[in-house]
Structures are given as C-alpha cells and as structure tokens.
Coordinates of C-alpha atoms in Angstrom, one line a residue:
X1 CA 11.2 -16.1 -8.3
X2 CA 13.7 -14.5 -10.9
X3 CA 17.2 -15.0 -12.1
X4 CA 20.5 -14.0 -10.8
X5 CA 21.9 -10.6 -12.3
X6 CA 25.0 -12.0 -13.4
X7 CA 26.6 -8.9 -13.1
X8 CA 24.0 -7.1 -15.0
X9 CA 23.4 -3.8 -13.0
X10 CA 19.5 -3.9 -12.5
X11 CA 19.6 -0.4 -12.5
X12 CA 20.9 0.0 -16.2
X13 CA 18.6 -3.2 -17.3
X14 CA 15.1 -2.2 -16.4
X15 CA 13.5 -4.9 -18.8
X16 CA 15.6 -7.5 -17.2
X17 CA 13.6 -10.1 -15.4
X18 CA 16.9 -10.0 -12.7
X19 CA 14.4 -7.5 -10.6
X20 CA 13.6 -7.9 -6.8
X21 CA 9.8 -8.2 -7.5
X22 CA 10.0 -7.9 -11.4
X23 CA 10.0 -4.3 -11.9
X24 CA 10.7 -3.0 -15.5
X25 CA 8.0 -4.1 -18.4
X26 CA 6.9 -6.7 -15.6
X27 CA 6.2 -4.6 -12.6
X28 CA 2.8 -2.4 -11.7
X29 CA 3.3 0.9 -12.9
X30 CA 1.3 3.5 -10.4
X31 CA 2.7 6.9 -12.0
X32 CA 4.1 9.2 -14.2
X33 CA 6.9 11.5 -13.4
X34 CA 7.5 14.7 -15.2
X35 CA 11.0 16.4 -14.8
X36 CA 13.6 15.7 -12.2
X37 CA 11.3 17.2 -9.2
X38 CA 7.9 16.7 -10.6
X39 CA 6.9 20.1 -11.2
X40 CA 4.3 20.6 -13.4
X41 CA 3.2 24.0 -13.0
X42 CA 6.5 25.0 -15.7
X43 CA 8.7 25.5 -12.5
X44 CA 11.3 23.2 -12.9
X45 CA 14.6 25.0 -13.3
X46 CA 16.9 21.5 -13.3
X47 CA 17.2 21.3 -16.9
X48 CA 15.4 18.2 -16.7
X49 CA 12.0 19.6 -17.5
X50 CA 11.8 16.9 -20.4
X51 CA 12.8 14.3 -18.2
X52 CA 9.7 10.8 -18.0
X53 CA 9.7 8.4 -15.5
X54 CA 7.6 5.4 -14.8
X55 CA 7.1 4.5 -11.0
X56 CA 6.6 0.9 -10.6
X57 CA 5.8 -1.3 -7.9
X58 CA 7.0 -5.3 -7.8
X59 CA 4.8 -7.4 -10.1
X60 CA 3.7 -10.7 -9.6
X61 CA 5.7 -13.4 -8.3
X62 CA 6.3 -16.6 -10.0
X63 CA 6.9 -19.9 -8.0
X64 CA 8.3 -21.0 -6.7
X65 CA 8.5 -18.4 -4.5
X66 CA 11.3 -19.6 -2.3
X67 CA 11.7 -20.8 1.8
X68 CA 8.6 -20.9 3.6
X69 CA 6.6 -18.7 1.1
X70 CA 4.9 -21.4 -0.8
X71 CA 4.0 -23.3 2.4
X72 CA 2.1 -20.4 3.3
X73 CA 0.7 -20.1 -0.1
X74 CA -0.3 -23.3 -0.7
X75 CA -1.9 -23.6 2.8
X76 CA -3.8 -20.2 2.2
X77 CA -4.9 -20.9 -1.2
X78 CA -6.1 -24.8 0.1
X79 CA -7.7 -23.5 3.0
X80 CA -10.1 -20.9 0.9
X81 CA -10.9 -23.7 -1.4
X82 CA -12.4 -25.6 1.4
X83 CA -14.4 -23.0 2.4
X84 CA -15.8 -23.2 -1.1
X85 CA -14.3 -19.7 -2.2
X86 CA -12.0 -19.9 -5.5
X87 CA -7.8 -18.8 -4.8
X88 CA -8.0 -16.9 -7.2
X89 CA -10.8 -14.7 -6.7
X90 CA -9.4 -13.3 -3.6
X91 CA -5.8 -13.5 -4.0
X92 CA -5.1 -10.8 -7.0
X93 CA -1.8 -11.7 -7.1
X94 CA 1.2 -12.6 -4.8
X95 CA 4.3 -10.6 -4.7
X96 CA 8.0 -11.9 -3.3
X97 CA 10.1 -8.6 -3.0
X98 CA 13.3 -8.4 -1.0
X99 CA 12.4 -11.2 1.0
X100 CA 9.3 -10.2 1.9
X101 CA 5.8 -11.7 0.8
X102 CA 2.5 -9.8 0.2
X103 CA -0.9 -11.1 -0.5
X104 CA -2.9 -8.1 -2.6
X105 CA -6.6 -9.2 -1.9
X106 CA -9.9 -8.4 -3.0
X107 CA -11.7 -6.0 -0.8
X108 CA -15.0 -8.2 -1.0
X109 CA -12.7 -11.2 0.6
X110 CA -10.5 -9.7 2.8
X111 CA -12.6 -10.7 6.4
X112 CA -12.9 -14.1 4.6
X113 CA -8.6 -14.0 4.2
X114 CA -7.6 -12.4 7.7
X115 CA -10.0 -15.2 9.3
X116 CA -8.5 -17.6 7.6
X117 CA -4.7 -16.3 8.2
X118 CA -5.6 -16.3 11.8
X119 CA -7.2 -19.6 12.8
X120 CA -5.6 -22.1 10.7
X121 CA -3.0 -24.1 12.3
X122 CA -0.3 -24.0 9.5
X123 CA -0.9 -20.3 9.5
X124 CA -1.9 -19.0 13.0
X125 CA -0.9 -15.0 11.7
X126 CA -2.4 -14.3 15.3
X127 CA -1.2 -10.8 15.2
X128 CA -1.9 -7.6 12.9
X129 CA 0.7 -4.8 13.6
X130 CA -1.3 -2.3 11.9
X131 CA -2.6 -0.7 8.7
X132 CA -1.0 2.0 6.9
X133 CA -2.5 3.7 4.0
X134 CA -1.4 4.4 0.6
X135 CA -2.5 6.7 -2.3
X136 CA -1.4 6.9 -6.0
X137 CA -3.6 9.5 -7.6
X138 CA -2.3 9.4 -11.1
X139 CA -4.2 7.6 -14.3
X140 CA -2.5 5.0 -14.0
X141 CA -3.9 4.1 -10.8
X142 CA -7.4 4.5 -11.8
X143 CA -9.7 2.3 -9.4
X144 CA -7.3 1.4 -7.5
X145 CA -5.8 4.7 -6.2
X146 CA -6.2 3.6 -2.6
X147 CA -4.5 1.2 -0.5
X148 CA -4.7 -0.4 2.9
X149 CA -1.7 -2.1 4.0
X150 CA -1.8 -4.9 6.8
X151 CA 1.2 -6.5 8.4
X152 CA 0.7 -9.8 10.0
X153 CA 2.8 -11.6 12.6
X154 CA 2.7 -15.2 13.4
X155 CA 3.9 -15.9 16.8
X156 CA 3.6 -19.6 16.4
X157 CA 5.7 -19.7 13.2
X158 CA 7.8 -17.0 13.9
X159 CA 6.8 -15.4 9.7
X160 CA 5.5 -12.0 8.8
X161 CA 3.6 -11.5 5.5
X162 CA 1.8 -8.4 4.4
X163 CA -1.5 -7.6 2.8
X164 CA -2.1 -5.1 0.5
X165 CA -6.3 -4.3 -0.3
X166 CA -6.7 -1.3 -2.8
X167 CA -9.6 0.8 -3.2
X168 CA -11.1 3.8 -5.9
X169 CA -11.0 6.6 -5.1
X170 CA -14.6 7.2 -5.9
X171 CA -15.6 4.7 -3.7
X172 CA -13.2 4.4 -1.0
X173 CA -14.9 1.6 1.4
X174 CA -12.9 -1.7 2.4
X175 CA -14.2 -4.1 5.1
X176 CA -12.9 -3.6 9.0
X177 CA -10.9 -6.4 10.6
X178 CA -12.0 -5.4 13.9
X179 CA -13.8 -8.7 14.2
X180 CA -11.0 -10.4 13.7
X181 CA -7.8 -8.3 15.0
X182 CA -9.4 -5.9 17.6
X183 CA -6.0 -4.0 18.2
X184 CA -6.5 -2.9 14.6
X185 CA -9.5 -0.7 16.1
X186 CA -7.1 3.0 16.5
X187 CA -4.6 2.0 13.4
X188 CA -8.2 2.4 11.2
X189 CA -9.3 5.0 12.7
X190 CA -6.0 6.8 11.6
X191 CA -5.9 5.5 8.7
X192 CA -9.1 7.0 7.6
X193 CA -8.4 10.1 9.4
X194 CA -5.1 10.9 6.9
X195 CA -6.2 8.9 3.6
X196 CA -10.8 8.8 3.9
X197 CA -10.2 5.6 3.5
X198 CA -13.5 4.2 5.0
X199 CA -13.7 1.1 7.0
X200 CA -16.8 -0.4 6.8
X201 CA -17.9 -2.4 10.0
X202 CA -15.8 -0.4 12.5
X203 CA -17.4 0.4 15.5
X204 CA -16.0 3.9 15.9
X205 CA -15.0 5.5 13.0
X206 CA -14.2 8.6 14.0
X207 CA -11.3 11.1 13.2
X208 CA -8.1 10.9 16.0
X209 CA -5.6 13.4 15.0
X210 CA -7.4 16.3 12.9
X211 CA -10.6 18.4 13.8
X212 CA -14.2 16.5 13.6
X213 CA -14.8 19.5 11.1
X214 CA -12.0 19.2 9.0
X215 CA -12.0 19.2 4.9
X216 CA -10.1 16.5 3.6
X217 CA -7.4 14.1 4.4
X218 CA -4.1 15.3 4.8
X219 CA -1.8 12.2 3.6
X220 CA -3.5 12.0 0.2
X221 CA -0.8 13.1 -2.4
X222 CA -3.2 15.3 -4.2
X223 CA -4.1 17.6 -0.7
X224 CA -3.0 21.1 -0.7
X225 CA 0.3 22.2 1.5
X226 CA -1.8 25.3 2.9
X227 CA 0.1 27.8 4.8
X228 CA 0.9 31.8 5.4
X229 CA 3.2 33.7 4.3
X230 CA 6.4 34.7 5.6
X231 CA 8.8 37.5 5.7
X232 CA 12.8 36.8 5.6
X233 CA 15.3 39.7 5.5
X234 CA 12.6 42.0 4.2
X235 CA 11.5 39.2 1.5
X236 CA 8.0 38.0 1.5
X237 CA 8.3 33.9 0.7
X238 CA 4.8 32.7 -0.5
X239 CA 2.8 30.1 1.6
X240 CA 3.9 26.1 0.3
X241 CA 0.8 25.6 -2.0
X242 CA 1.7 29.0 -3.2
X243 CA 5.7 28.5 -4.0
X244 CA 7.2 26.6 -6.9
X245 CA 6.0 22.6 -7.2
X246 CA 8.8 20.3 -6.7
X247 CA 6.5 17.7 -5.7

C-alpha cells in the first residue's frame, strides 16, 4: 500500500506517500479550515485567525493491498464481472487505512454490491452492523456532500470491510438494503432522520427520534445550534447559534 516512514514523522511530511491511506497531495480533500477554531463570523480570538487547513480523507489504495484484502477484492471485482457489470463502474475506488478496507460505491450499484458481498461463497459478508451518516458541506464536497456508511461482518471468514456510498446534497436519495440486510431497517430510518438522507426502497421511512413535523436534520454540519438564553451571575449568555463560532 505505501512505504515505511523511515523515521520520517508523517505529521511534519504531509506530501510523503508514508501516509496510512495516502493523505497529503494524495488523499480526498472534503474541507477547508479557517483559523484555529473555525470561526468565521471574525470571532476567533486565538491569534490564528490566518491560520488554513485542508481536511483530508485516505485516498485510494494501491495493491497490493496487503493480507486478505486483495482476496476480497479480487473475488468482488470477479464476481460483478460475471454478472456482466464492469469493476470499475461500481467500485469508485478502494481505500486500505489503518488496517481497515473500504469499498466507496456507486449509489446506482450499491443493491447490486451488498448482494453480491452477501451470497458469494468467498465473501459471505452475511451481516451489516449498521449505517451511519456523514456530511461535508464545504465546496469541496460538492456532489458528494453526503455519505452513508455500511459496516459488514462476515461470520464465515471472520473479516469486516466497510462501504462508503456518497450522495449530493441536492439530491440526497441512495438505494435501501432492506432487501438484502433487513436489520438495516431502524439504522435507515435513523440515519435519515439526523442527515435527510433518503433511502429509496425502504418500507418505512419514517422519522424515530425527532418530531414528524420537524424542520431539518439535526446532524448535518451546516444545522443551526438553536437555543434560549441564559442568565449567570446577573449575565445574560446568548443562545449557541447566537454566541461566538468556534465551530
């Protein structure tokens, strides 16, 4: 996947292709960060104010990938071909990060994958743990600010690889694997409750944790912190989306 650091402190070498996951000039930059806290309303009192960060997530991995991961891989990648559908159309890229694989998939394939994950015998992920959901509102995300996140388990093999389906935030619809991992039924649900994102197929998609009436989703990045205002020692401290940004 990469080289070893030899004793180059990854940290101090960002460009360095010594990276769990290839960050630097090879990884997937998501955001922009302004100042030491992020403020960007001209709060920021760190003396950092000037202060630019990239956020980066692992890049693509190069093989071979190491262990068991290019079994998987290969099996994967021979099993779609079969089913006449081209690797590389539904597999966006595959990322080995601190010993852990993840499959980023098309949203138009992912029933296709997960099927295929599940029922072949060198694979047999029989289990998904759950889907989280992930949002990166910044430009640099654009189209993809969205994420569902699957975890799958494979009892037989005793392995655990992850995919990762993004989404825009315009049109935030990705498939349901209900048909194929029914205990994913409430982790959608939940997921759509806090991030909108909308799982297309489910047979109850229907809020679990916030009002039926309620405007928005709370776990986006970009939703408000809301509140009242308190009173402190004969101070009056202003609601959270009313205070100084740190965020």
């Amino acid at each position: 996947m990469s080289e070893k650091s030899n004793g180059v402190n990854p940290d101090k070498d960002l460009n360095a292709q010594n990276l769990p996951g290839m960050r630097g000039d090879h990884g997937d930059v998501v955001a922009t960060r302004h100042g030491m806290f992020g403020a960007n309303n001209g709060g920021d009192t760190s003396g950092y104010g000037g202060l630019v960060r990239t956020v980066a997530m692992p890049g693509a991995g190069a093989r071979p990938y190491g262990g068991w991961f290019d079994e998987v891989a290969d099996e994967l990648e021979g099993a779609l071909e079969e089913q006449g559908l081209e690797p590389g159309n539904a597999i966006e890229k595959t990322v080995v990060d601190r010993g852990e694989l993840t499959f980023h998939i098309a949203r138009e394939h992912l029933l296709q994958v997960a099927k295929t994950l599940r029922d072949d015998p060198a694979l047999r992920f029989e289990l998904c743990t759950g889907v989280s959901g992930v949002h990166f509102p910044g430009p640099e995300s654009k189209g993809r600010e969205l994420h569902a996140v699957y975890h799958l388990r494979s009892i037989t093999h005793n392995r655990l690889i992850r995919l990762d389906v993004s989404a825009p935030d315009s049109d935030p619809h990705i498939p349901s694997v209900v048909p194929v991992y029914p205990t994913n039924d409430w982790h959608e649900r939940e997921t759509y409750d806090f991030f909108g994102i909308v799982f297309d197929g489910h047979p109850a998609l229907t809020r679990i944790m916030m009002p039926d009436d309620w405007q928005g989703f709370p776990q986006r990045k970009d939703y408000p912190l809301g509140g009242i205002p308190v009173e402190y020692k004969g101070a009056q401290i202003p609601a959270p989306d009313q205070r100084r940004s740190y965020s």
